[in-house]
CSV table of C-alpha atoms in Angstrom, one decimal:
chain,number,residue,atom,x,y,z
A,1,GLU,CA,5.7,45.1,70.5
A,2,VAL,CA,8.2,42.5,68.0
A,3,PRO,CA,8.3,41.3,64.6
A,4,LEU,CA,7.2,38.8,62.1
A,5,THR,CA,10.2,38.5,60.0
A,6,PRO,CA,8.9,38.6,56.2
A,7,ALA,CA,7.9,35.3,55.4
A,8,THR,CA,6.6,33.2,52.3
A,9,LEU,CA,3.6,31.7,50.8
A,10,THR,CA,3.8,29.5,48.3
A,11,HIS,CA,0.7,29.3,46.0
A,12,ALA,CA,-0.5,32.4,46.9
A,13,PRO,CA,-3.4,34.2,45.1
A,14,ALA,CA,-3.3,37.6,44.1
A,15,GLN,CA,-2.1,40.6,47.0
A,16,GLY,CA,-5.2,40.8,48.9
A,17,ALA,CA,-6.8,37.3,48.2
A,18,VAL,CA,-4.8,36.0,51.6
A,19,PHE,CA,-4.7,37.2,55.6
A,20,ILE,CA,-2.5,36.1,58.3
A,21,SER,CA,-5.0,36.1,61.4
A,22,LEU,CA,-3.2,36.0,64.8
A,23,GLN,CA,-5.4,35.8,67.7
A,24,ASP,CA,-3.6,35.9,71.3
A,25,SER,CA,-4.9,34.6,74.4
A,26,GLY,CA,-7.0,37.5,75.8
A,27,GLY,CA,-8.8,37.3,72.9
A,28,SER,CA,-7.2,40.4,70.8
A,29,TRP,CA,-6.8,40.4,67.2
A,30,PHE,CA,-3.2,41.1,65.0
A,31,GLY,CA,-2.8,40.7,61.3
A,32,ALA,CA,-0.7,41.0,58.1
A,33,GLU,CA,-1.9,40.9,54.3
A,34,VAL,CA,0.0,38.3,51.9
A,35,LEU,CA,1.3,40.4,49.5
A,36,SER,CA,1.6,39.5,45.6
A,37,ASN,CA,4.8,37.3,46.0
A,38,GLY,CA,3.1,35.4,48.3
A,39,SER,CA,5.4,37.3,52.1
A,40,PHE,CA,3.7,38.6,54.7
A,41,SER,CA,5.4,40.6,57.6
A,42,GLY,CA,4.2,42.5,61.0
A,43,ARG,CA,5.2,43.2,64.3
A,44,ILE,CA,2.9,42.3,66.9
A,45,ALA,CA,2.7,42.1,71.1
A,46,ALA,CA,4.6,39.9,72.9
A,47,GLY,CA,2.7,36.7,74.6
A,48,THR,CA,1.1,33.7,72.7
A,49,TYR,CA,-1.2,33.4,69.2
A,50,THR,CA,-3.1,31.3,67.6
A,51,VAL,CA,-2.6,31.3,63.5
A,52,SER,CA,-5.0,30.7,60.6
A,53,ILE,CA,-4.8,31.9,57.0
A,54,GLN,CA,-8.3,33.2,55.4
A,55,ILE,CA,-8.3,32.6,51.6
A,56,GLN,CA,-10.6,34.2,49.2
A,57,ASP,CA,-10.1,31.4,46.6
A,58,PRO,CA,-12.4,28.5,47.8
A,59,SER,CA,-10.2,26.1,45.6
A,60,LEU,CA,-7.0,26.6,48.6
A,61,ALA,CA,-7.0,25.3,52.2
A,62,ALA,CA,-4.2,26.6,54.5
A,63,PRO,CA,-3.0,23.5,56.3
A,64,PRO,CA,-2.9,23.4,60.7
A,65,LEU,CA,-0.7,25.9,62.0
A,66,GLY,CA,-1.1,25.4,65.8
A,67,SER,CA,0.3,28.8,68.1
A,68,PHE,CA,3.2,30.0,69.3
A,69,SER,CA,4.5,31.7,71.9
A,70,ILE,CA,6.8,35.3,71.3
A,71,SER,CA,8.6,37.4,73.9
A,72,THR,CA,9.5,40.9,73.5
A,73,GLY,CA,12.7,41.6,71.2
A,74,GLU,CA,12.0,37.9,69.6
A,75,THR,CA,11.5,37.2,66.3
A,76,LYS,CA,9.1,34.7,64.9
A,77,ASP,CA,9.8,34.0,61.3
A,78,PHE,CA,7.3,31.0,59.9
A,79,GLY,CA,9.6,30.6,56.8
A,80,THR,CA,7.5,28.4,54.0
A,81,ILE,CA,4.1,27.8,54.2
A,82,THR,CA,2.5,25.6,51.0
A,83,LEU,CA,-1.2,26.3,51.1
A,84,ILE,CA,-3.3,23.0,50.3
A,85,THR,CA,-6.3,22.0,48.1
A,86,ALA,CA,-9.1,21.9,49.5
A,87,THR,CA,-10.5,18.6,49.0
A,88,LYS,CA,-13.7,19.5,51.7
A,89,THR,CA,-17.2,20.8,50.9
A,90,ILE,CA,-19.8,22.3,53.4
A,91,THR,CA,-22.7,23.1,51.6
A,92,GLY,CA,-26.2,24.4,52.7
A,93,SER,CA,-29.6,26.8,53.0
A,94,VAL,CA,-30.0,29.9,55.0
A,95,THR,CA,-34.0,29.9,54.9
A,96,TYR,CA,-37.2,31.7,57.1
A,97,THR,CA,-39.2,29.4,58.9
A,98,ASP,CA,-42.2,30.0,55.9
A,99,ALA,CA,-38.7,28.9,53.4
A,100,VAL,CA,-37.9,31.7,51.6
A,101,PRO,CA,-34.3,31.9,51.2
A,102,VAL,CA,-31.8,34.6,53.3
A,103,THR,CA,-29.9,36.3,50.9
A,104,ASP,CA,-28.0,38.8,53.2
A,105,ALA,CA,-26.3,36.1,55.3
A,106,SER,CA,-22.3,35.2,56.5
A,107,VAL,CA,-21.3,31.9,57.2
A,108,ASN,CA,-18.5,31.0,59.1
A,109,ALA,CA,-16.7,27.8,60.1
A,110,TYR,CA,-14.5,27.6,62.3
A,111,GLU,CA,-11.9,24.9,63.3
A,112,LYS,CA,-10.9,25.5,66.9
A,113,SER,CA,-8.0,22.9,67.1
A,114,THR,CA,-5.7,25.3,64.7
A,115,GLY,CA,-7.5,28.3,64.8
A,116,ARG,CA,-8.4,28.3,61.4
A,117,ASN,CA,-11.5,30.2,60.3
A,118,VAL,CA,-13.8,29.9,55.9
A,119,HIS,CA,-15.7,32.8,55.4
A,120,GLY,CA,-18.6,32.6,52.8
A,121,GLU,CA,-22.3,34.0,51.9
A,122,THR,CA,-25.4,32.7,51.0
A,123,ASP,CA,-26.5,34.0,47.6
A,124,SER,CA,-29.8,34.6,45.6
A,125,LEU,CA,-31.7,31.2,46.5
A,126,GLY,CA,-29.7,31.9,50.3
A,127,ILE,CA,-27.3,28.7,49.4
A,128,TYR,CA,-23.9,29.1,50.6
A,129,LYS,CA,-20.7,26.8,49.7
A,130,LEU,CA,-17.5,26.5,51.7
A,131,SER,CA,-14.8,24.8,51.1
A,132,MET,CA,-11.5,23.7,53.5
A,133,GLY,CA,-9.3,20.8,54.6
A,134,GLY,CA,-10.0,18.0,57.6
A,135,GLY,CA,-10.6,19.3,60.9
A,136,ILE,CA,-13.5,19.3,63.1
A,137,TRP,CA,-15.2,22.4,62.1
A,138,GLU,CA,-18.3,24.5,63.7
A,139,ILE,CA,-20.7,26.4,61.7
A,140,SER,CA,-21.9,29.5,61.9
A,141,ILE,CA,-24.4,32.3,60.3
A,142,TYR,CA,-25.2,35.7,61.1
A,143,PRO,CA,-26.6,38.9,59.5
A,144,ARG,CA,-24.5,40.9,56.9
A,145,SER,CA,-25.6,43.9,58.1
A,146,SER,CA,-27.5,45.6,61.2
A,147,SER,CA,-30.3,46.6,58.5
A,148,ALA,CA,-31.3,43.0,58.6
A,149,LYS,CA,-35.0,41.4,59.4
A,150,TRP,CA,-33.7,38.4,61.1
A,151,ASN,CA,-31.7,36.6,64.4
A,152,TYR,CA,-30.0,33.7,64.7
A,153,ASN,CA,-29.5,32.8,67.9
A,154,GLU,CA,-28.7,28.9,68.1
A,155,PRO,CA,-25.4,27.0,68.6
A,156,PRO,CA,-23.2,26.8,65.5
A,157,LEU,CA,-23.6,23.4,63.1
A,158,SER,CA,-20.5,20.6,63.5
A,159,VAL,CA,-19.3,19.1,60.8
A,160,SER,CA,-16.3,16.3,60.9
A,161,PHE,CA,-13.7,16.0,58.3
A,162,ALA,CA,-10.7,13.4,58.0
A,163,LEU,CA,-7.5,15.0,58.0
A,164,ASP,CA,-6.1,13.9,54.5
A,165,SER,CA,-6.8,14.6,51.1
A,166,VAL,CA,-10.0,12.0,50.1
A,167,LEU,CA,-12.7,14.6,48.3
A,168,GLU,CA,-15.8,14.8,51.8
A,169,SER,CA,-19.1,16.5,51.7
A,170,SER,CA,-21.3,17.1,54.1
A,171,THR,CA,-24.5,19.6,54.3
A,172,ARG,CA,-25.5,21.7,57.4
A,173,ASN,CA,-29.0,23.8,56.7
A,174,PHE,CA,-30.3,26.7,58.9
A,175,THR,CA,-33.6,28.2,59.6
A,176,VAL,CA,-34.0,31.4,61.3
A,177,THR,CA,-36.2,33.9,62.9
A,178,LYS,CA,-37.8,37.1,61.3
A,179,THR,CA,-37.6,40.1,63.6
A,180,ASP,CA,-39.5,42.9,63.7
A,181,ALA,CA,-38.0,45.1,66.7
A,182,VAL,CA,-34.9,46.0,67.9
A,183,VAL,CA,-33.5,46.4,71.7
A,184,GLN,CA,-30.8,48.7,72.5
A,185,GLY,CA,-28.5,50.2,75.2
A,186,LYS,CA,-25.5,50.9,76.6
A,187,ILE,CA,-23.2,48.8,79.5
A,188,VAL,CA,-20.5,51.1,81.6
A,189,ARG,CA,-18.8,50.5,84.5
A,190,PRO,CA,-19.2,51.9,87.7
A,191,ASP,CA,-16.7,54.3,86.8
A,192,GLY,CA,-18.8,55.6,83.8
A,193,SER,CA,-16.0,54.0,81.3
A,194,SER,CA,-16.8,51.5,78.5
A,195,PRO,CA,-16.1,48.2,79.0
A,196,SER,CA,-14.2,46.4,76.2
A,197,ALA,CA,-15.9,45.5,72.8
A,198,ASN,CA,-17.2,42.2,72.9
A,199,SER,CA,-16.3,41.7,76.6
A,200,VAL,CA,-20.4,42.0,77.8
A,201,SER,CA,-23.0,39.8,76.5
A,202,VAL,CA,-26.3,40.7,76.6
A,203,ASP,CA,-29.0,37.9,76.4
A,204,LEU,CA,-33.0,38.2,75.4
A,205,ARG,CA,-35.2,34.9,76.6
A,206,VAL,CA,-38.6,34.5,75.6
A,207,SER,CA,-39.3,32.0,78.9
A,208,GLN,CA,-36.7,30.1,81.0
A,209,GLY,CA,-34.9,28.0,79.2
A,210,GLY,CA,-36.6,29.2,76.0
A,211,MET,CA,-35.8,30.8,72.7
A,212,GLY,CA,-33.1,33.6,73.2
A,213,PHE,CA,-31.7,36.1,71.4
A,214,GLY,CA,-28.5,37.8,72.1
A,215,GLY,CA,-25.7,40.3,71.5
A,216,GLN,CA,-22.2,41.9,72.4
A,217,VAL,CA,-21.3,45.2,73.2
A,218,ASP,CA,-18.8,47.3,71.2
A,219,ALA,CA,-16.1,49.4,72.0
A,220,ASN,CA,-18.7,52.4,73.5
A,221,GLY,CA,-20.4,49.9,75.0
A,222,GLN,CA,-23.2,50.2,73.1
A,223,PHE,CA,-25.3,47.3,72.1
A,224,ARG,CA,-28.0,46.4,69.6
A,225,ILE,CA,-30.3,43.1,69.4
A,226,GLN,CA,-33.4,42.5,66.2
A,227,VAL,CA,-36.4,40.0,67.9
A,228,PRO,CA,-39.4,39.6,67.4
A,229,ALA,CA,-41.7,41.5,68.9
A,230,GLY,CA,-43.1,39.7,72.5
A,231,ALA,CA,-42.0,39.8,76.3
A,232,TYR,CA,-37.9,38.7,76.7
A,233,THR,CA,-36.1,38.7,80.8
A,234,VAL,CA,-33.1,40.6,80.2
A,235,SER,CA,-29.6,39.1,81.4
A,236,VAL,CA,-26.1,40.6,81.4
A,237,TRP,CA,-22.9,39.0,81.4
A,238,SER,CA,-18.8,40.1,81.7
A,239,SER,CA,-15.8,38.4,80.8
A,240,ASP,CA,-14.2,40.6,83.8
A,241,LYS,CA,-15.6,38.7,86.7
A,242,THR,CA,-14.6,41.5,88.8
A,243,PHE,CA,-17.8,43.6,87.5
A,244,ALA,CA,-21.2,41.7,88.0
A,245,ALA,CA,-25.1,42.8,86.3
A,246,PRO,CA,-27.6,44.4,88.3
A,247,GLN,CA,-31.1,43.0,88.2
A,248,ILE,CA,-32.8,44.0,85.0
A,249,PRO,CA,-36.7,44.1,84.9
A,250,SER,CA,-38.2,41.9,81.3
A,251,ILE,CA,-39.0,43.9,79.1
A,252,THR,CA,-42.1,44.1,76.9
A,253,ILE,CA,-41.4,45.1,73.2
A,254,ALA,CA,-43.7,45.5,70.2
A,255,THR,CA,-43.5,45.2,66.5
A,256,GLY,CA,-41.8,48.8,65.4
A,257,GLU,CA,-40.6,50.0,68.6
């Protein structure tokens, strides 16, 4: 492991309101909480990381921090990082196909070139609002809990903002599908061990090229996907190319199953 030396974040909100996220090239995450004096530190494995800052205060945004590489025994010092005023806004609604608002959706905006993430939630009217800096943002939604009775499996919606301090806004609305059945199971390697969390995806399709629903395995190799009742083809994809999935028969599931 190698240390991140104490660095300072200016204009930092209260302790616990800002979090530093580091993702390595293999997809693993490391993080550090920013203290009330704006400083943060931690220990990470040697490797290459993209850096993002999660901020609870919607009036602030993080500047692009890019990526860095760190070797065993090396110390990475970020120095002083100054937060910027969030001048870009994305608003929208999440509803069912009958226009009823979805009140339990989490909304995430991801800026791929810098690894920045901005999070939000829908309110009692199914409305959300995200504030951020410039960049090309991908907006996605997901249920806040496993008990939610809806699913969304479309690609993220994209929003592009100029890399400046000019006020800009954009609207992106989502329509989700009500679910009334659950497909669940467990994936194991040939030796019976569980694959890494999120390393295997399960895809359920109504028809070839038709509407689909998907999910990933957890640390125990288990998956749980909420779907509308119906007939589905099943496919499994592993990020580890040394493994392949056997052919899985199509399934039919009824309401309440």
